[in-house]
mmCIF file of C-alpha atoms and ligand atoms in Angstrom:
data_model
loop_
_atom_site.group_PDB
_atom_site.id
_atom_site.type_symbol
_atom_site.label_atom_id
_atom_site.label_comp_id
_atom_site.label_asym_id
_atom_site.label_seq_id
_atom_site.Cartn_x
_atom_site.Cartn_y
_atom_site.Cartn_z
ATOM 1 C CA MET L 1 -27.436 59.388 -68.716
ATOM 2 C CA ILE L 2 -29.517 62.403 -67.801
ATOM 3 C CA ASP L 3 -28.266 64.220 -64.720
ATOM 4 C CA ILE L 4 -31.658 64.507 -63.025
ATOM 5 C CA GLU L 5 -30.361 66.274 -59.936
ATOM 6 C CA LYS L 6 -28.825 69.009 -62.075
ATOM 7 C CA ILE L 7 -31.912 69.343 -64.224
ATOM 8 C CA ARG L 8 -34.155 69.566 -61.198
ATOM 9 C CA ALA L 9 -31.869 72.172 -59.654
ATOM 10 C CA GLU L 10 -32.260 74.168 -62.878
ATOM 11 C CA THR L 11 -36.074 73.889 -62.801
ATOM 12 C CA PRO L 12 -37.492 76.202 -60.135
ATOM 13 C CA GLY L 13 -41.066 74.987 -60.705
ATOM 14 C CA ILE L 14 -40.387 71.629 -59.086
ATOM 15 C CA ASN L 15 -40.393 73.390 -55.714
ATOM 16 C CA PHE L 16 -43.879 74.783 -56.231
ATOM 17 C CA SER L 17 -45.748 71.601 -57.079
ATOM 18 C CA THR L 18 -45.320 68.184 -58.643
ATOM 19 C CA HIS L 19 -46.041 69.159 -62.206
ATOM 20 C CA LEU L 20 -47.276 66.258 -64.332
ATOM 21 C CA LEU L 21 -48.779 68.064 -67.270
ATOM 22 C CA ALA L 22 -46.128 68.575 -69.931
ATOM 23 C CA CYS L 23 -48.816 68.034 -72.572
ATOM 24 C CA GLY L 24 -50.470 71.226 -71.310
ATOM 25 C CA SER L 25 -47.607 73.562 -70.580
ATOM 26 C CA SER L 26 -44.458 72.253 -68.920
ATOM 27 C CA LEU L 27 -41.979 73.809 -66.501
ATOM 28 C CA MET L 28 -39.404 76.095 -68.104
ATOM 29 C CA PRO L 29 -35.760 75.699 -67.127
ATOM 30 C CA GLN L 30 -34.363 78.755 -65.317
ATOM 31 C CA SER L 31 -32.078 79.473 -68.264
ATOM 32 C CA VAL L 32 -35.150 79.989 -70.482
ATOM 33 C CA VAL L 33 -36.614 82.402 -67.956
ATOM 34 C CA ASP L 34 -33.252 84.204 -67.721
ATOM 35 C CA VAL L 35 -33.008 84.692 -71.478
ATOM 36 C CA ILE L 36 -36.548 86.096 -71.619
ATOM 37 C CA LEU L 37 -35.951 88.415 -68.680
ATOM 38 C CA GLU L 38 -32.627 89.532 -70.027
ATOM 39 C CA HIS L 39 -34.108 90.559 -73.354
ATOM 40 C CA THR L 40 -37.075 92.216 -71.671
ATOM 41 C CA GLN L 41 -34.712 94.110 -69.400
ATOM 42 C CA LEU L 42 -32.713 95.224 -72.410
ATOM 43 C CA GLU L 43 -35.905 96.484 -74.041
ATOM 44 C CA ALA L 44 -36.710 98.415 -70.879
ATOM 45 C CA LEU L 45 -33.244 99.965 -70.796
ATOM 46 C CA MET L 46 -32.596 100.632 -74.470
ATOM 47 C CA GLY L 47 -35.983 100.510 -76.144
ATOM 48 C CA GLY L 48 -37.428 97.563 -78.038
ATOM 49 C CA TYR L 49 -35.992 98.351 -81.468
ATOM 50 C CA GLU L 50 -32.551 99.036 -80.075
ATOM 51 C CA ALA L 51 -32.583 95.789 -78.062
ATOM 52 C CA GLU L 52 -33.558 93.855 -81.179
ATOM 53 C CA GLU L 53 -30.705 95.421 -83.109
ATOM 54 C CA LYS L 54 -28.199 94.702 -80.361
ATOM 55 C CA LYS L 55 -29.271 91.055 -80.181
ATOM 56 C CA ILE L 56 -30.010 90.502 -83.853
ATOM 57 C CA ASP L 57 -27.402 87.768 -84.347
ATOM 58 C CA GLU L 58 -28.676 85.725 -81.394
ATOM 59 C CA LEU L 59 -32.275 86.291 -82.483
ATOM 60 C CA ASN L 60 -31.545 85.171 -86.022
ATOM 61 C CA LYS L 61 -29.793 82.117 -84.636
ATOM 62 C CA VAL L 62 -33.141 80.857 -83.278
ATOM 63 C CA TYR L 63 -34.106 79.890 -86.850
ATOM 64 C CA GLU L 64 -30.993 77.734 -87.128
ATOM 65 C CA THR L 65 -31.651 76.232 -83.708
ATOM 66 C CA VAL L 66 -35.202 75.239 -84.640
ATOM 67 C CA ALA L 67 -34.098 74.013 -88.062
ATOM 68 C CA GLU L 68 -31.294 71.842 -86.689
ATOM 69 C CA HIS L 69 -33.632 70.416 -84.085
ATOM 70 C CA ILE L 70 -35.974 69.049 -86.763
ATOM 71 C CA GLY L 71 -33.515 68.325 -89.566
ATOM 72 C CA ALA L 72 -34.555 71.315 -91.673
ATOM 73 C CA LYS L 73 -32.792 74.376 -93.125
ATOM 74 C CA SER L 74 -33.170 77.705 -91.407
ATOM 75 C CA HIS L 75 -34.908 79.362 -94.368
ATOM 76 C CA GLU L 76 -37.621 76.675 -94.077
ATOM 77 C CA ILE L 77 -38.627 77.916 -90.603
ATOM 78 C CA ALA L 78 -41.115 80.606 -89.587
ATOM 79 C CA LEU L 79 -41.454 81.522 -85.913
ATOM 80 C CA MET L 80 -45.031 81.775 -84.759
ATOM 81 C CA GLU L 81 -46.990 82.537 -81.626
ATOM 82 C CA ASN L 82 -48.353 79.007 -81.234
ATOM 83 C CA SER L 83 -48.919 75.751 -83.037
ATOM 84 C CA THR L 84 -52.409 76.613 -84.263
ATOM 85 C CA VAL L 85 -51.272 79.763 -86.025
ATOM 86 C CA ALA L 86 -48.374 77.836 -87.588
ATOM 87 C CA TRP L 87 -50.644 75.027 -88.773
ATOM 88 C CA SER L 88 -53.349 77.405 -90.020
ATOM 89 C CA HIS L 89 -50.899 79.486 -92.018
ATOM 90 C CA ALA L 90 -49.865 76.406 -93.962
ATOM 91 C CA PHE L 91 -53.351 74.958 -94.259
ATOM 92 C CA TYR L 92 -55.109 78.101 -95.472
ATOM 93 C CA ALA L 93 -52.316 78.931 -97.917
ATOM 94 C CA LEU L 94 -52.522 75.595 -99.698
ATOM 95 C CA PRO L 95 -54.364 75.800 -102.981
ATOM 96 C CA LEU L 96 -57.013 73.049 -102.986
ATOM 97 C CA LYS L 97 -59.254 72.616 -106.010
ATOM 98 C CA SER L 98 -63.014 72.487 -105.584
ATOM 99 C CA GLY L 99 -64.003 68.869 -104.982
ATOM 100 C CA SER L 100 -60.643 67.862 -103.462
ATOM 101 C CA ARG L 101 -60.499 65.598 -100.473
ATOM 102 C CA ILE L 102 -58.579 66.108 -97.243
ATOM 103 C CA LEU L 103 -57.511 62.878 -95.551
ATOM 104 C CA THR L 104 -57.110 63.145 -91.802
ATOM 105 C CA SER L 105 -56.853 61.046 -88.650
ATOM 106 C CA GLU L 106 -59.543 60.033 -86.172
ATOM 107 C CA ALA L 107 -57.512 61.719 -83.467
ATOM 108 C CA GLU L 108 -57.476 65.126 -85.142
ATOM 109 C CA TYR L 109 -57.319 68.182 -82.917
ATOM 110 C CA ALA L 110 -60.353 70.467 -82.752
ATOM 111 C CA ALA L 111 -58.574 73.575 -84.042
ATOM 112 C CA ASN L 112 -57.478 71.711 -87.173
ATOM 113 C CA TYR L 113 -60.828 70.078 -87.746
ATOM 114 C CA VAL L 114 -62.858 73.280 -87.555
ATOM 115 C CA ALA L 115 -60.469 74.754 -90.118
ATOM 116 C CA PHE L 116 -61.140 71.722 -92.353
ATOM 117 C CA LEU L 117 -64.865 72.365 -91.913
ATOM 118 C CA GLN L 118 -64.521 76.015 -92.787
ATOM 119 C CA ARG L 119 -62.551 75.373 -95.956
ATOM 120 C CA ALA L 120 -64.809 72.459 -96.855
ATOM 121 C CA LYS L 121 -67.770 74.838 -96.751
ATOM 122 C CA ARG L 122 -66.000 77.706 -98.456
ATOM 123 C CA ASP L 123 -63.968 75.871 -101.092
ATOM 124 C CA ASN L 124 -66.189 72.829 -101.654
ATOM 125 C CA LEU L 125 -63.779 70.276 -100.185
ATOM 126 C CA LYS L 126 -64.508 66.905 -98.640
ATOM 127 C CA ILE L 127 -63.036 65.664 -95.370
ATOM 128 C CA ASP L 128 -62.340 61.940 -95.196
ATOM 129 C CA ILE L 129 -61.247 60.341 -91.976
ATOM 130 C CA VAL L 130 -58.740 57.545 -92.269
ATOM 131 C CA PRO L 131 -59.951 54.763 -89.966
ATOM 132 C CA SER L 132 -57.681 53.416 -87.277
ATOM 133 C CA ASP L 133 -56.604 49.785 -87.001
ATOM 134 C CA GLN L 134 -57.664 47.555 -84.127
ATOM 135 C CA ASN L 135 -54.993 49.134 -81.899
ATOM 136 C CA GLY L 136 -56.285 52.634 -82.521
ATOM 137 C CA THR L 137 -53.414 53.730 -84.769
ATOM 138 C CA LEU L 138 -54.075 55.353 -88.138
ATOM 139 C CA ASP L 139 -54.262 52.427 -90.560
ATOM 140 C CA ILE L 140 -51.609 52.999 -93.172
ATOM 141 C CA ASN L 141 -52.981 50.398 -95.598
ATOM 142 C CA VAL L 142 -56.432 51.919 -95.519
ATOM 143 C CA LEU L 143 -54.862 55.344 -96.030
ATOM 144 C CA GLU L 144 -53.205 54.084 -99.178
ATOM 145 C CA ASP L 145 -56.448 52.493 -100.376
ATOM 146 C CA MET L 146 -58.248 55.814 -99.933
ATOM 147 C CA ILE L 147 -55.914 57.650 -102.271
ATOM 148 C CA ASP L 148 -57.026 58.722 -105.710
ATOM 149 C CA GLU L 149 -56.477 61.829 -107.809
ATOM 150 C CA SER L 150 -59.060 63.789 -105.806
ATOM 151 C CA VAL L 151 -56.917 63.797 -102.634
ATOM 152 C CA GLY L 152 -55.485 67.296 -102.231
ATOM 153 C CA LEU L 153 -53.986 67.018 -98.761
ATOM 154 C CA ILE L 154 -53.053 64.572 -96.029
ATOM 155 C CA ALA L 155 -53.147 66.346 -92.663
ATOM 156 C CA ILE L 156 -52.822 64.358 -89.459
ATOM 157 C CA SER L 157 -51.894 64.738 -85.809
ATOM 158 C CA TRP L 158 -48.770 62.774 -84.948
ATOM 159 C CA ILE L 159 -49.769 62.633 -81.282
ATOM 160 C CA PRO L 160 -53.278 63.692 -80.325
ATOM 161 C CA THR L 161 -54.095 65.984 -77.440
ATOM 162 C CA ASN L 162 -56.168 63.320 -75.686
ATOM 163 C CA GLY L 163 -53.763 60.505 -74.922
ATOM 164 C CA GLY L 164 -50.800 58.284 -75.536
ATOM 165 C CA LEU L 165 -51.369 57.398 -79.181
ATOM 166 C CA VAL L 166 -48.453 57.925 -81.574
ATOM 167 C CA ASN L 167 -49.558 57.883 -85.196
ATOM 168 C CA PRO L 168 -47.120 56.545 -87.822
ATOM 169 C CA ALA L 169 -45.970 59.955 -89.096
ATOM 170 C CA GLU L 170 -43.123 58.529 -91.149
ATOM 171 C CA LYS L 171 -45.207 55.869 -92.872
ATOM 172 C CA VAL L 172 -47.823 58.481 -93.732
ATOM 173 C CA GLY L 173 -44.997 60.515 -95.256
ATOM 174 C CA GLN L 174 -44.009 57.593 -97.463
ATOM 175 C CA VAL L 175 -47.546 57.298 -98.797
ATOM 176 C CA ALA L 176 -47.812 61.060 -99.324
ATOM 177 C CA LYS L 177 -44.545 61.048 -101.235
ATOM 178 C CA LYS L 178 -45.464 58.015 -103.334
ATOM 179 C CA TYR L 179 -48.629 59.739 -104.586
ATOM 180 C CA ASN L 180 -47.195 63.251 -104.533
ATOM 181 C CA ILE L 181 -49.786 64.595 -102.107
ATOM 182 C CA PRO L 182 -48.999 67.545 -99.805
ATOM 183 C CA TYR L 183 -48.562 66.388 -96.213
ATOM 184 C CA LEU L 184 -49.202 68.667 -93.227
ATOM 185 C CA LEU L 185 -48.142 67.204 -89.893
ATOM 186 C CA ASP L 186 -49.298 68.496 -86.520
ATOM 187 C CA ALA L 187 -46.283 67.758 -84.315
ATOM 188 C CA CYS L 188 -47.479 69.895 -81.415
ATOM 189 C CA GLN L 189 -47.365 67.128 -78.797
ATOM 190 C CA ALA L 190 -44.346 65.381 -80.302
ATOM 191 C CA ALA L 191 -41.927 68.306 -80.226
ATOM 192 C CA GLY L 192 -39.678 68.020 -77.201
ATOM 193 C CA GLN L 193 -40.578 64.468 -76.242
ATOM 194 C CA MET L 194 -39.145 62.666 -79.270
ATOM 195 C CA SER L 195 -36.787 63.249 -82.123
ATOM 196 C CA ILE L 196 -38.219 64.979 -85.197
ATOM 197 C CA ASN L 197 -36.581 64.739 -88.584
ATOM 198 C CA VAL L 198 -38.586 66.287 -91.372
ATOM 199 C CA LYS L 199 -36.410 64.622 -93.998
ATOM 200 C CA LYS L 200 -37.218 61.191 -92.624
ATOM 201 C CA ILE L 201 -40.883 62.035 -92.170
ATOM 202 C CA GLU L 202 -41.031 63.604 -95.625
ATOM 203 C CA CYS L 203 -43.712 66.065 -94.612
ATOM 204 C CA ASP L 204 -44.249 69.267 -96.562
ATOM 205 C CA PHE L 205 -45.355 71.275 -93.539
ATOM 206 C CA LEU L 206 -44.959 70.732 -89.813
ATOM 207 C CA SER L 207 -46.286 72.768 -86.915
ATOM 208 C CA ALA L 208 -45.255 72.737 -83.260
ATOM 209 C CA THR L 209 -45.587 74.717 -80.073
ATOM 210 C CA GLY L 210 -42.988 75.927 -77.581
ATOM 211 C CA ARG L 211 -44.706 75.549 -74.238
ATOM 212 C CA LYS L 212 -45.399 71.820 -74.084
ATOM 213 C CA PHE L 213 -42.671 69.180 -74.126
ATOM 214 C CA LEU L 214 -40.135 71.676 -75.490
ATOM 215 C CA ARG L 215 -40.245 73.589 -72.188
ATOM 216 C CA GLY L 216 -40.334 76.954 -73.926
ATOM 217 C CA PRO L 217 -42.464 79.957 -73.002
ATOM 218 C CA ARG L 218 -46.159 80.274 -73.797
ATOM 219 C CA GLY L 219 -46.891 82.262 -76.936
ATOM 220 C CA THR L 220 -44.277 80.537 -79.095
ATOM 221 C CA GLY L 221 -44.403 77.993 -81.890
ATOM 222 C CA PHE L 222 -42.974 77.349 -85.307
ATOM 223 C CA LEU L 223 -43.841 76.265 -88.819
ATOM 224 C CA TYR L 224 -41.639 74.229 -91.137
ATOM 225 C CA ILE L 225 -42.235 74.607 -94.858
ATOM 226 C CA LYS L 226 -40.351 72.330 -97.202
ATOM 227 C CA GLU L 227 -38.075 74.309 -99.488
ATOM 228 C CA LYS L 228 -39.869 73.343 -102.695
ATOM 229 C CA TRP L 229 -43.017 75.165 -101.569
ATOM 230 C CA LEU L 230 -41.203 78.436 -101.142
ATOM 231 C CA ASP L 231 -41.360 79.046 -104.893
ATOM 232 C CA THR L 232 -45.129 78.967 -104.972
ATOM 233 C CA ILE L 233 -46.923 79.189 -101.656
ATOM 234 C CA GLU L 234 -48.508 82.536 -100.858
ATOM 235 C CA PRO L 235 -49.725 83.311 -97.336
ATOM 236 C CA VAL L 236 -53.394 84.168 -96.996
ATOM 237 C CA MET L 237 -52.460 87.276 -95.047
ATOM 238 C CA ILE L 238 -49.315 89.252 -95.727
ATOM 239 C CA ASP L 239 -47.734 92.364 -94.402
ATOM 240 C CA HIS L 240 -44.728 94.390 -95.540
ATOM 241 C CA PHE L 241 -42.365 92.099 -93.600
ATOM 242 C CA GLY L 242 -43.448 88.868 -95.285
ATOM 243 C CA ALA L 243 -43.960 90.674 -98.573
ATOM 244 C CA PRO L 244 -42.008 93.937 -98.925
ATOM 245 C CA TRP L 245 -43.763 96.744 -100.810
ATOM 246 C CA VAL L 246 -41.287 97.360 -103.589
ATOM 247 C CA GLU L 247 -43.228 99.647 -105.914
ATOM 248 C CA LYS L 248 -46.506 101.501 -105.583
ATOM 249 C CA ASN L 249 -48.496 98.563 -106.990
ATOM 250 C CA VAL L 250 -46.074 95.730 -106.301
ATOM 251 C CA TYR L 251 -45.135 93.547 -103.362
ATOM 252 C CA GLU L 252 -42.571 90.777 -103.415
ATOM 253 C CA LEU L 253 -42.854 87.725 -101.200
ATOM 254 C CA ARG L 254 -39.810 87.013 -99.110
ATOM 255 C CA GLN L 255 -37.792 84.088 -100.391
ATOM 256 C CA ASP L 256 -37.911 82.212 -97.092
ATOM 257 C CA ALA L 257 -40.585 80.750 -94.808
ATOM 258 C CA ARG L 258 -40.632 84.024 -92.889
ATOM 259 C CA ARG L 259 -43.093 85.308 -95.488
ATOM 260 C CA PHE L 260 -45.662 83.869 -93.033
ATOM 261 C CA GLU L 261 -44.454 86.134 -90.249
ATOM 262 C CA THR L 262 -45.457 89.704 -89.535
ATOM 263 C CA TRP L 263 -43.337 92.693 -88.692
ATOM 264 C CA GLU L 264 -44.004 92.834 -84.956
ATOM 265 C CA ASN L 265 -43.026 90.020 -82.615
ATOM 266 C CA SER L 266 -42.075 89.102 -79.093
ATOM 267 C CA TYR L 267 -38.311 88.885 -79.399
ATOM 268 C CA ALA L 268 -37.949 88.011 -75.717
ATOM 269 C CA LEU L 269 -40.147 84.952 -76.127
ATOM 270 C CA ARG L 270 -38.431 83.917 -79.344
ATOM 271 C CA ALA L 271 -35.113 84.066 -77.539
ATOM 272 C CA GLY L 272 -36.698 81.908 -74.831
ATOM 273 C CA LEU L 273 -37.820 79.347 -77.396
ATOM 274 C CA GLY L 274 -34.290 79.192 -78.790
ATOM 275 C CA GLU L 275 -32.861 78.602 -75.328
ATOM 276 C CA ALA L 276 -35.454 75.899 -74.598
ATOM 277 C CA ILE L 277 -34.407 73.990 -77.708
ATOM 278 C CA ASN L 278 -30.727 74.458 -76.929
ATOM 279 C CA TYR L 279 -31.388 73.128 -73.441
ATOM 280 C CA ALA L 280 -33.129 70.027 -74.800
ATOM 281 C CA GLU L 281 -30.364 69.484 -77.347
ATOM 282 C CA LYS L 282 -27.707 69.648 -74.637
ATOM 283 C CA ILE L 283 -29.449 66.854 -72.768
ATOM 284 C CA GLY L 284 -30.116 64.918 -75.972
ATOM 285 C CA ILE L 285 -33.578 64.335 -77.415
ATOM 286 C CA ASP L 286 -33.124 60.561 -77.494
ATOM 287 C CA LEU L 287 -32.289 60.481 -73.797
ATOM 288 C CA ILE L 288 -35.285 62.698 -73.122
ATOM 289 C CA HIS L 289 -37.502 60.339 -75.095
ATOM 290 C CA GLU L 290 -36.149 57.325 -73.244
ATOM 291 C CA ARG L 291 -36.842 58.882 -69.859
ATOM 292 C CA VAL L 292 -40.292 60.152 -70.805
ATOM 293 C CA GLN L 293 -41.115 56.630 -71.962
ATOM 294 C CA LEU L 294 -39.868 55.165 -68.702
ATOM 295 C CA LEU L 295 -41.794 57.592 -66.507
ATOM 296 C CA ALA L 296 -44.965 57.367 -68.602
ATOM 297 C CA GLY L 297 -44.801 53.573 -68.512
ATOM 298 C CA GLU L 298 -44.540 53.639 -64.731
ATOM 299 C CA ASN L 299 -47.329 56.211 -64.475
ATOM 300 C CA ARG L 300 -49.628 54.157 -66.709
ATOM 301 C CA LYS L 301 -48.879 50.966 -64.788
ATOM 302 C CA LEU L 302 -49.565 52.538 -61.384
ATOM 303 C CA LEU L 303 -52.805 54.086 -62.594
ATOM 304 C CA SER L 304 -53.950 50.811 -64.089
ATOM 305 C CA GLU L 305 -53.640 49.238 -60.632
ATOM 306 C CA ILE L 306 -56.391 51.524 -59.313
ATOM 307 C CA LYS L 307 -59.696 49.748 -59.862
ATOM 308 C CA LYS L 308 -61.673 52.982 -60.179
ATOM 309 C CA VAL L 309 -59.480 54.200 -63.012
ATOM 310 C CA GLN L 310 -59.766 53.206 -66.652
ATOM 311 C CA ILE L 311 -56.766 53.918 -68.878
ATOM 312 C CA ARG L 312 -57.940 55.261 -72.233
ATOM 313 C CA ASP L 313 -54.699 55.290 -74.210
ATOM 314 C CA ILE L 314 -54.734 53.542 -77.548
ATOM 315 C CA GLY L 315 -52.152 52.674 -80.194
ATOM 316 C CA MET L 316 -49.257 50.251 -80.490
ATOM 317 C CA GLU L 317 -46.677 52.887 -79.704
ATOM 318 C CA GLN L 318 -47.528 55.150 -76.782
ATOM 319 C CA CYS L 319 -46.019 58.441 -75.654
ATOM 320 C CA GLY L 320 -45.714 60.542 -72.520
ATOM 321 C CA ILE L 321 -49.387 61.496 -72.299
ATOM 322 C CA ILE L 322 -51.514 59.251 -70.131
ATOM 323 C CA SER L 323 -55.279 59.611 -70.374
ATOM 324 C CA PHE L 324 -57.784 57.959 -68.092
ATOM 325 C CA SER L 325 -61.352 58.152 -66.890
ATOM 326 C CA ILE L 326 -62.725 57.784 -63.393
ATOM 327 C CA GLU L 327 -66.078 56.640 -62.036
ATOM 328 C CA GLU L 328 -68.976 58.800 -63.142
ATOM 329 C CA LYS L 329 -69.823 59.869 -59.606
ATOM 330 C CA HIS L 330 -66.636 61.968 -59.524
ATOM 331 C CA ASN L 331 -66.408 65.259 -61.329
ATOM 332 C CA PRO L 332 -63.031 65.273 -63.139
ATOM 333 C CA LYS L 333 -62.632 69.021 -62.654
ATOM 334 C CA ASN L 334 -63.058 68.629 -58.888
ATOM 335 C CA ILE L 335 -60.449 65.886 -58.879
ATOM 336 C CA VAL L 336 -57.986 68.117 -60.738
ATOM 337 C CA ASN L 337 -58.672 70.903 -58.218
ATOM 338 C CA GLN L 338 -58.253 68.570 -55.259
ATOM 339 C CA MET L 339 -55.015 67.237 -56.729
ATOM 340 C CA SER L 340 -53.847 70.818 -57.141
ATOM 341 C CA ASP L 341 -54.683 71.580 -53.497
ATOM 342 C CA ALA L 342 -52.550 68.578 -52.564
ATOM 343 C CA GLY L 343 -49.649 69.913 -54.670
ATOM 344 C CA PHE L 344 -50.027 67.900 -57.888
ATOM 345 C CA ALA L 345 -50.682 69.473 -61.290
ATOM 346 C CA ILE L 346 -52.623 67.158 -63.599
ATOM 347 C CA GLY L 347 -55.165 68.086 -66.270
ATOM 348 C CA LEU L 348 -58.354 67.437 -68.170
ATOM 349 C CA VAL L 349 -59.286 66.958 -71.765
ATOM 350 C CA ASP L 350 -62.847 67.442 -72.953
ATOM 351 C CA PRO L 351 -64.411 65.222 -75.632
ATOM 352 C CA GLU L 352 -64.733 68.274 -77.930
ATOM 353 C CA SER L 353 -60.939 68.523 -78.262
ATOM 354 C CA THR L 354 -60.912 65.371 -80.396
ATOM 355 C CA LEU L 355 -64.575 64.894 -81.241
ATOM 356 C CA ILE L 356 -64.235 62.149 -83.866
ATOM 357 C CA ASP L 357 -62.239 59.908 -81.556
ATOM 358 C CA SER L 358 -64.317 60.832 -78.484
ATOM 359 C CA GLU L 359 -67.578 59.935 -80.204
ATOM 360 C CA LYS L 360 -66.183 56.714 -81.623
ATOM 361 C CA ARG L 361 -64.910 55.571 -78.234
ATOM 362 C CA ASN L 362 -67.701 57.229 -76.266
ATOM 363 C CA LEU L 363 -65.170 59.105 -74.157
ATOM 364 C CA PRO L 364 -66.183 61.276 -71.214
ATOM 365 C CA THR L 365 -64.023 64.163 -70.030
ATOM 366 C CA LEU L 366 -60.674 62.502 -69.418
ATOM 367 C CA LEU L 367 -57.955 63.200 -66.929
ATOM 368 C CA ARG L 368 -54.430 63.581 -68.264
ATOM 369 C CA MET L 369 -51.064 63.085 -66.678
ATOM 370 C CA ALA L 370 -47.905 63.770 -68.644
ATOM 371 C CA PRO L 371 -44.598 63.474 -66.825
ATOM 372 C CA HIS L 372 -41.518 65.076 -68.319
ATOM 373 C CA TYR L 373 -37.917 64.042 -67.886
ATOM 374 C CA TYR L 374 -37.499 66.337 -64.868
ATOM 375 C CA ASN L 375 -40.075 64.301 -62.931
ATOM 376 C CA THR L 376 -39.170 61.293 -60.819
ATOM 377 C CA VAL L 377 -40.762 57.917 -60.196
ATOM 378 C CA ASP L 378 -41.189 58.953 -56.584
ATOM 379 C CA GLU L 379 -43.270 61.974 -57.630
ATOM 380 C CA ILE L 380 -45.428 59.808 -59.852
ATOM 381 C CA GLU L 381 -45.970 57.266 -57.086
ATOM 382 C CA LYS L 382 -47.046 60.022 -54.699
ATOM 383 C CA ALA L 383 -49.357 61.591 -57.279
ATOM 384 C CA VAL L 384 -51.071 58.295 -58.087
ATOM 385 C CA LYS L 385 -51.387 57.496 -54.379
ATOM 386 C CA GLN L 386 -52.994 60.884 -53.782
ATOM 387 C CA LEU L 387 -55.376 60.316 -56.669
ATOM 388 C CA SER L 388 -56.396 56.926 -55.336
ATOM 389 C CA LEU L 389 -57.282 58.541 -51.998
ATOM 390 C CA LEU L 390 -59.663 60.927 -53.783
ATOM 391 C CA LEU L 391 -61.575 58.211 -55.653
HETATM 392 C C1 PLP Q 1 -52.395 67.835 -81.089
HETATM 393 C C2 PLP Q 1 -52.435 69.315 -80.872
HETATM 394 N N1 PLP Q 1 -52.380 70.126 -81.939
HETATM 395 C C3 PLP Q 1 -52.417 71.467 -81.803
HETATM 396 C C4 PLP Q 1 -52.532 72.050 -80.567
HETATM 397 C C5 PLP Q 1 -52.594 73.539 -80.493
HETATM 398 O O1 PLP Q 1 -51.417 74.073 -79.990
HETATM 399 P P1 PLP Q 1 -51.353 75.604 -79.583
HETATM 400 O O2 PLP Q 1 -52.239 75.740 -78.374
HETATM 401 O O3 PLP Q 1 -49.925 75.901 -79.301
HETATM 402 O O4 PLP Q 1 -51.875 76.393 -80.714
HETATM 403 C C6 PLP Q 1 -52.605 71.252 -79.422
HETATM 404 C C7 PLP Q 1 -52.738 71.862 -78.101
HETATM 405 O O5 PLP Q 1 -53.030 71.243 -77.125
HETATM 406 C C8 PLP Q 1 -52.541 69.842 -79.583
HETATM 407 O O6 PLP Q 1 -52.591 69.033 -78.529
#
């Protein structure tokens, strides 16, 4: 059982507002803030390089922490400043022959899709969208049917930014493995709300962010690169950290995934990310998932009882993000502002964030609510009540 009272006591943000937007950026536990402040303070007292040296063992441990959290090995992890940078590093480094096809999901995130478009233009690639089944989930059978020798990459979002859908990441991994196709998984919205095991998923690359369900600081993320790629994959951009300059005309790539990193970093934030993952692990990711499911289910049910609200979540399995639209006469941004004035943090998602899905389903700007395990049913009831008064 999660000790909610304790967790709430360790989360100062709950006293400021009722925060229901973990899919945007969630509330950090105090211990995460403490670790960041402590390292920053040390930098102020000793100097940044000296603080790094003093804390090097703890800082190196963050790689193990991330790796253990997702079932990887620490040399398969690179720490990054966000999910997009992590994802892009893997995507742009992958050699894809002219004429190859990228298979992706309808729910793909804008940052990923514009990168597909850029490489499609530059490297003569084709982007093929795997249709969803009647529930809105990526259709695994169709995915398999679409495979031939021209497919160079499968890259999908496990959970999209615009709602509750959970795509079948593991089943996609089975198909990718069967046909020996590289598989890049965007786990940005999954990390911290459900268990991740890269061995079970069988992905080659996985990207995630710190600030969302993981409750880490902004400006953090990570990239997993399966060991086998470390023999061959070369980052598009390198510096002398990722690729030491060993002779006048020679550089040597690091052996580990940190070849994608650069020399300068925010060590305070990295320490904060490590603490956020430790904090989640202490609670237990399965318990977190169970509670997020419970709260999201309640949130979805209460919203669906408001006539002027239309729930827009699709998929058989649904997660902690609840998306909904309201009557056209209301401006969603004004509603978010009015909710904020009343002490409730909820959010918006524009159609452009997931354009393929938004066009297919003719979605307007949606409102999003995403409770985390530190929220309570009482908070959700009050938030939904407040919303109903505004509509
Ligand atoms: C599905 C998905 N992928 C990637 C990202 C990008 O994450 P970041 O802002 O950390 O780069 C987001 C952010 O909302 C997202 O929802």
